[in-house]
PDB file of C-alpha atoms in Angstrom:
ATOM      1  CA  MET A   1      98.906  62.140 149.065  1.00 56.00           C
ATOM      2  CA  GLN A   2      96.189  64.774 149.658  1.00 66.00           C
ATOM      3  CA  THR A   3      97.780  65.810 152.992  1.00 67.00           C
ATOM      4  CA  ASN A   4     101.174  66.237 151.302  1.00 89.00           C
ATOM      5  CA  THR A   5      99.651  68.474 148.607  1.00 87.00           C
ATOM      6  CA  ARG A   6      97.893  70.618 151.205  1.00 91.00           C
ATOM      7  CA  LEU A   7     101.089  70.915 153.254  1.00 92.00           C
ATOM      8  CA  VAL A   8     103.103  71.994 150.191  1.00 92.00           C
ATOM      9  CA  PHE A   9     100.417  74.602 149.429  1.00 94.00           C
ATOM     10  CA  LEU A  10     100.543  76.010 152.983  1.00 95.00           C
ATOM     11  CA  VAL A  11     104.356  76.035 153.080  1.00 96.00           C
ATOM     12  CA  GLU A  12     104.521  77.831 149.726  1.00 96.00           C
ATOM     13  CA  ALA A  13     101.957  80.403 150.896  1.00 97.00           C
ATOM     14  CA  ALA A  14     103.940  81.018 154.092  1.00 97.00           C
ATOM     15  CA  ILE A  15     107.273  81.328 152.290  1.00 97.00           C
ATOM     16  CA  LEU A  16     105.931  83.613 149.565  1.00 97.00           C
ATOM     17  CA  GLY A  17     104.069  85.695 152.167  1.00 97.00           C
ATOM     18  CA  ALA A  18     107.340  86.144 154.078  1.00 97.00           C
ATOM     19  CA  ILE A  19     109.204  87.022 150.875  1.00 97.00           C
ATOM     20  CA  ALA A  20     106.485  89.562 150.054  1.00 96.00           C
ATOM     21  CA  PHE A  21     106.919  91.121 153.502  1.00 95.00           C
ATOM     22  CA  LEU A  22     110.703  91.293 153.086  1.00 94.00           C
ATOM     23  CA  LEU A  23     110.365  92.834 149.613  1.00 93.00           C
ATOM     24  CA  ASP A  24     107.931  95.394 151.010  1.00 90.00           C
ATOM     25  CA  LEU A  25     110.347  96.181 153.823  1.00 87.00           C
ATOM     26  CA  ALA A  26     113.351  96.409 151.472  1.00 87.00           C
ATOM     27  CA  THR A  27     111.593  98.694 148.974  1.00 80.00           C
ATOM     28  CA  SER A  28     109.555 100.784 151.419  1.00 73.00           C
ATOM     29  CA  PHE A  29     112.054 103.659 151.226  1.00 69.00           C
ATOM     30  CA  ILE A  30     111.213 104.186 147.522  1.00 67.00           C
ATOM     31  CA  GLY A  31     108.434 106.719 147.109  1.00 58.00           C
ATOM     32  CA  LYS A  32     107.471 106.655 150.817  1.00 64.00           C
ATOM     33  CA  MET A  33     104.284 108.668 151.314  1.00 64.00           C
ATOM     34  CA  PRO A  34     103.645 110.810 154.428  1.00 59.00           C
ATOM     35  CA  GLN A  35     100.342 109.130 155.434  1.00 60.00           C
ATOM     36  CA  GLY A  36     101.503 105.651 154.470  1.00 63.00           C
ATOM     37  CA  GLY A  37     101.995 103.794 151.227  1.00 69.00           C
ATOM     38  CA  SER A  38     105.046 103.392 149.013  1.00 75.00           C
ATOM     39  CA  ILE A  39     106.185 101.885 145.759  1.00 83.00           C
ATOM     40  CA  SER A  40     106.702  98.232 146.628  1.00 89.00           C
ATOM     41  CA  LEU A  41     107.537  94.872 145.075  1.00 94.00           C
ATOM     42  CA  ALA A  42     105.446  92.939 147.618  1.00 94.00           C
ATOM     43  CA  MET A  43     102.753  92.135 145.057  1.00 96.00           C
ATOM     44  CA  ILE A  44     105.139  89.937 143.036  1.00 97.00           C
ATOM     45  CA  PRO A  45     105.230  86.899 145.394  1.00 98.00           C
ATOM     46  CA  VAL A  46     101.484  87.200 146.037  1.00 98.00           C
ATOM     47  CA  LEU A  47     100.766  87.065 142.299  1.00 98.00           C
ATOM     48  CA  ILE A  48     103.271  84.252 141.767  1.00 97.00           C
ATOM     49  CA  MET A  49     101.365  82.202 144.365  1.00 97.00           C
ATOM     50  CA  GLY A  50      98.145  83.019 142.513  1.00 97.00           C
ATOM     51  CA  PHE A  51      99.734  81.832 139.257  1.00 97.00           C
ATOM     52  CA  ARG A  52     100.892  78.609 140.974  1.00 95.00           C
ATOM     53  CA  HIS A  53      97.718  77.743 142.902  1.00 96.00           C
ATOM     54  CA  GLY A  54      94.924  79.978 141.687  1.00 96.00           C
ATOM     55  CA  LEU A  55      92.685  82.378 143.560  1.00 97.00           C
ATOM     56  CA  LYS A  56      92.889  80.535 146.886  1.00 97.00           C
ATOM     57  CA  GLY A  57      96.700  80.634 146.910  1.00 97.00           C
ATOM     58  CA  GLY A  58      96.891  84.285 145.953  1.00 97.00           C
ATOM     59  CA  LEU A  59      94.321  85.414 148.510  1.00 98.00           C
ATOM     60  CA  LEU A  60      95.947  83.423 151.331  1.00 98.00           C
ATOM     61  CA  THR A  61      99.414  84.784 150.547  1.00 98.00           C
ATOM     62  CA  GLY A  62      98.124  88.362 150.385  1.00 97.00           C
ATOM     63  CA  PHE A  63      96.340  87.883 153.690  1.00 97.00           C
ATOM     64  CA  LEU A  64      99.536  86.526 155.281  1.00 97.00           C
ATOM     65  CA  LEU A  65     101.402  89.594 154.021  1.00 96.00           C
ATOM     66  CA  GLY A  66      98.842  91.873 155.712  1.00 94.00           C
ATOM     67  CA  VAL A  67      99.099  89.869 158.924  1.00 94.00           C
ATOM     68  CA  LEU A  68     102.908  90.082 158.944  1.00 94.00           C
ATOM     69  CA  GLN A  69     102.843  93.829 158.347  1.00 90.00           C
ATOM     70  CA  THR A  70     100.372  94.342 161.172  1.00 90.00           C
ATOM     71  CA  ILE A  71     102.014  92.021 163.703  1.00 91.00           C
ATOM     72  CA  LEU A  72     105.513  93.345 163.052  1.00 88.00           C
ATOM     73  CA  GLY A  73     104.377  96.972 163.258  1.00 75.00           C
ATOM     74  CA  TYR A  74     105.209  98.214 159.759  1.00 73.00           C
ATOM     75  CA  THR A  75     101.881  99.975 159.462  1.00 70.00           C
ATOM     76  CA  THR A  76     100.250 103.379 159.652  1.00 73.00           C
ATOM     77  CA  ILE A  77      97.034 102.708 161.547  1.00 77.00           C
ATOM     78  CA  VAL A  78      94.845 105.523 162.871  1.00 77.00           C
ATOM     79  CA  HIS A  79      91.661 103.469 163.348  1.00 83.00           C
ATOM     80  CA  PRO A  80      90.959  99.703 163.450  1.00 85.00           C
ATOM     81  CA  VAL A  81      88.679  99.836 160.380  1.00 87.00           C
ATOM     82  CA  GLN A  82      91.284 101.802 158.421  1.00 85.00           C
ATOM     83  CA  GLY A  83      93.958  99.292 159.466  1.00 84.00           C
ATOM     84  CA  PHE A  84      91.734  96.411 158.384  1.00 90.00           C
ATOM     85  CA  LEU A  85      91.085  98.023 154.970  1.00 90.00           C
ATOM     86  CA  ASP A  86      94.662  99.180 154.374  1.00 87.00           C
ATOM     87  CA  TYR A  87      96.414  95.972 155.386  1.00 89.00           C
ATOM     88  CA  PHE A  88      94.165  92.921 155.562  1.00 94.00           C
ATOM     89  CA  VAL A  89      91.749  93.765 152.729  1.00 96.00           C
ATOM     90  CA  ALA A  90      94.167  95.637 150.449  1.00 95.00           C
ATOM     91  CA  PHE A  91      96.859  92.963 150.407  1.00 95.00           C
ATOM     92  CA  THR A  92      94.440  90.033 150.372  1.00 97.00           C
ATOM     93  CA  VAL A  93      92.726  91.302 147.209  1.00 97.00           C
ATOM     94  CA  VAL A  94      96.078  91.516 145.392  1.00 97.00           C
ATOM     95  CA  GLY A  95      95.763  87.729 145.263  1.00 97.00           C
ATOM     96  CA  ALA A  96      92.635  88.114 143.121  1.00 98.00           C
ATOM     97  CA  GLY A  97      95.044  88.079 140.205  1.00 97.00           C
ATOM     98  CA  GLY A  98      94.960  84.318 140.752  1.00 97.00           C
ATOM     99  CA  VAL A  99      91.724  84.208 138.745  1.00 98.00           C
ATOM    100  CA  PHE A 100      94.029  84.107 135.712  1.00 97.00           C
ATOM    101  CA  TYR A 101      95.681  80.911 136.996  1.00 96.00           C
ATOM    102  CA  LYS A 102      94.474  78.641 134.168  1.00 95.00           C
ATOM    103  CA  GLN A 103      95.292  81.168 131.455  1.00 96.00           C
ATOM    104  CA  VAL A 104      98.810  81.747 132.801  1.00 95.00           C
ATOM    105  CA  GLN A 105      99.448  78.013 133.210  1.00 94.00           C
ATOM    106  CA  SER A 106      98.259  77.253 129.662  1.00 93.00           C
ATOM    107  CA  SER A 107     100.348  80.136 128.260  1.00 94.00           C
ATOM    108  CA  LEU A 108     103.485  78.654 129.780  1.00 91.00           C
ATOM    109  CA  ASN A 109     103.229  75.114 128.416  1.00 84.00           C
ATOM    110  CA  PRO A 110     103.981  75.505 125.534  1.00 86.00           C
ATOM    111  CA  LEU A 111     105.260  79.072 125.958  1.00 84.00           C
ATOM    112  CA  ASN A 112     103.072  81.662 124.237  1.00 92.00           C
ATOM    113  CA  LYS A 113     104.747  84.957 125.194  1.00 93.00           C
ATOM    114  CA  ARG A 114     102.079  87.313 123.880  1.00 95.00           C
ATOM    115  CA  ARG A 115      99.292  85.475 125.689  1.00 96.00           C
ATOM    116  CA  LEU A 116     101.396  85.128 128.852  1.00 96.00           C
ATOM    117  CA  ILE A 117     102.192  88.853 128.921  1.00 96.00           C
ATOM    118  CA  THR A 118      98.511  89.699 128.434  1.00 97.00           C
ATOM    119  CA  TYR A 119      97.350  87.561 131.358  1.00 97.00           C
ATOM    120  CA  VAL A 120     100.206  88.489 133.697  1.00 97.00           C
ATOM    121  CA  VAL A 121      99.553  92.193 133.133  1.00 98.00           C
ATOM    122  CA  ALA A 122      95.789  91.637 133.513  1.00 98.00           C
ATOM    123  CA  ALA A 123      96.370  89.825 136.820  1.00 98.00           C
ATOM    124  CA  ALA A 124      98.701  92.562 138.067  1.00 98.00           C
ATOM    125  CA  PHE A 125      96.169  95.198 137.011  1.00 98.00           C
ATOM    126  CA  LEU A 126      93.300  93.446 138.785  1.00 98.00           C
ATOM    127  CA  GLY A 127      95.303  92.990 141.997  1.00 97.00           C
ATOM    128  CA  SER A 128      96.595  96.574 141.839  1.00 97.00           C
ATOM    129  CA  PHE A 129      93.178  98.046 141.133  1.00 98.00           C
ATOM    130  CA  LEU A 130      91.492  96.191 143.977  1.00 97.00           C
ATOM    131  CA  ARG A 131      94.300  97.158 146.352  1.00 96.00           C
ATOM    132  CA  PHE A 132      94.029 100.763 145.139  1.00 96.00           C
ATOM    133  CA  ALA A 133      90.262 100.700 145.774  1.00 96.00           C
ATOM    134  CA  ALA A 134      90.736  99.451 149.357  1.00 94.00           C
ATOM    135  CA  HIS A 135      93.392 102.085 150.081  1.00 92.00           C
ATOM    136  CA  THR A 136      91.273 104.817 148.476  1.00 93.00           C
ATOM    137  CA  LEU A 137      88.216 103.913 150.556  1.00 91.00           C
ATOM    138  CA  ALA A 138      90.261 103.850 153.767  1.00 88.00           C
ATOM    139  CA  GLY A 139      91.893 107.162 152.846  1.00 84.00           C
ATOM    140  CA  ALA A 140      88.609 108.867 151.974  1.00 81.00           C
ATOM    141  CA  VAL A 141      87.119 107.937 155.328  1.00 80.00           C
ATOM    142  CA  PHE A 142      90.073 108.233 157.704  1.00 74.00           C
ATOM    143  CA  PHE A 143      92.464 110.768 156.128  1.00 70.00           C
ATOM    144  CA  ALA A 144      89.878 113.339 154.999  1.00 68.00           C
ATOM    145  CA  GLU A 145      91.529 116.155 156.956  1.00 66.00           C
ATOM    146  CA  PHE A 146      94.434 116.153 154.467  1.00 67.00           C
ATOM    147  CA  ALA A 147      92.142 116.825 151.485  1.00 65.00           C
ATOM    148  CA  GLY A 148      91.698 120.511 152.221  1.00 71.00           C
ATOM    149  CA  ASP A 149      89.212 122.037 149.761  1.00 78.00           C
ATOM    150  CA  GLN A 150      89.339 119.077 147.353  1.00 79.00           C
ATOM    151  CA  PRO A 151      86.650 116.411 147.221  1.00 80.00           C
ATOM    152  CA  VAL A 152      87.830 113.763 149.706  1.00 86.00           C
ATOM    153  CA  LEU A 153      87.412 110.774 147.374  1.00 86.00           C
ATOM    154  CA  LEU A 154      89.294 112.543 144.591  1.00 90.00           C
ATOM    155  CA  TYR A 155      92.114 113.467 146.973  1.00 86.00           C
ATOM    156  CA  SER A 156      92.354 109.908 148.292  1.00 87.00           C
ATOM    157  CA  ALA A 157      92.337 108.446 144.764  1.00 90.00           C
ATOM    158  CA  GLY A 158      95.100 110.818 143.647  1.00 89.00           C
ATOM    159  CA  TYR A 159      97.184 110.166 146.730  1.00 88.00           C
ATOM    160  CA  ASN A 160      96.956 106.385 146.373  1.00 90.00           C
ATOM    161  CA  ALA A 161      97.437 106.440 142.594  1.00 93.00           C
ATOM    162  CA  SER A 162     100.740 108.278 143.086  1.00 90.00           C
ATOM    163  CA  TYR A 163     102.335 105.086 144.388  1.00 90.00           C
ATOM    164  CA  MET A 164      99.973 102.376 143.097  1.00 94.00           C
ATOM    165  CA  VAL A 165     100.402 103.215 139.397  1.00 95.00           C
ATOM    166  CA  PRO A 166     104.217 102.945 139.550  1.00 93.00           C
ATOM    167  CA  THR A 167     103.878  99.810 141.694  1.00 94.00           C
ATOM    168  CA  PHE A 168     101.596  98.215 139.066  1.00 97.00           C
ATOM    169  CA  VAL A 169     103.953  99.108 136.207  1.00 97.00           C
ATOM    170  CA  ILE A 170     107.123  97.934 137.973  1.00 96.00           C
ATOM    171  CA  CYS A 171     105.553  94.691 139.245  1.00 97.00           C
ATOM    172  CA  SER A 172     104.090  93.919 135.806  1.00 97.00           C
ATOM    173  CA  ILE A 173     107.451  94.366 134.102  1.00 97.00           C
ATOM    174  CA  ILE A 174     109.291  92.246 136.673  1.00 97.00           C
ATOM    175  CA  LEU A 175     106.646  89.484 136.586  1.00 97.00           C
ATOM    176  CA  VAL A 176     106.726  89.336 132.776  1.00 96.00           C
ATOM    177  CA  LEU A 177     110.529  89.177 132.753  1.00 96.00           C
ATOM    178  CA  MET A 178     110.565  86.500 135.454  1.00 95.00           C
ATOM    179  CA  LEU A 179     107.940  84.282 133.860  1.00 95.00           C
ATOM    180  CA  THR A 180     109.174  84.550 130.275  1.00 92.00           C
ATOM    181  CA  THR A 181     112.671  83.568 131.369  1.00 92.00           C
ATOM    182  CA  SER A 182     111.821  81.007 134.071  1.00 91.00           C
ATOM    183  CA  LYS A 183     108.420  79.429 133.667  1.00 86.00           C
ATOM    184  CA  SER A 184     109.285  76.874 136.370  1.00 87.00           C
ATOM    185  CA  LEU A 185     108.487  79.582 138.947  1.00 88.00           C
ATOM    186  CA  VAL A 186     104.796  78.941 138.449  1.00 88.00           C
ATOM    187  CA  LEU A 187     104.487  75.615 136.676  1.00 84.00           C
ATOM    188  CA  LYS A 188     103.679  72.854 139.133  1.00 73.00           C
ATOM    189  CA  ARG A 189     105.760  69.692 139.115  1.00 63.00           C
ATOM    190  CA  LYS A 190     103.859  66.534 138.322  1.00 55.00           C
TER     191      LYS A 190
END
């Protein structure tokens, strides 16, 4: 029985990682930034996996998303460290929203909408903020020439916020709508 549970976990992570990649690909034309980055729905499947399996599931799915982006060439990489920060680290930490696994699960059965909305938005904020921090660090170090006379960190933060804030808002709204209308997306079958 343990092997079956582990296999289901890995299959779900792979499927949701692939869906995240496809969502990122499909929405990458919205708000496409010149040095990389765009408004994307890729965080939704990563957070759903975190809500289904906790931190481990979210982190694995985010990591798989970064791997797919890198392998399939949908990246803007100017240096290996920047690529590591912008793709592997940034998308892996989106899964940190899985720390709210227990709170989301308990808010769904029985359904407590106010509590569910609070924890879903908190998870999306945590994942978005950590992703934003990874992108900002990579940008401050490797895209400094675009800052001009501005402080590099401030420029990088502004640049990355221009697509991460809308991404956070859109993903939060979609996740709340999805989970309040179909809690079976994240509730595990017993």
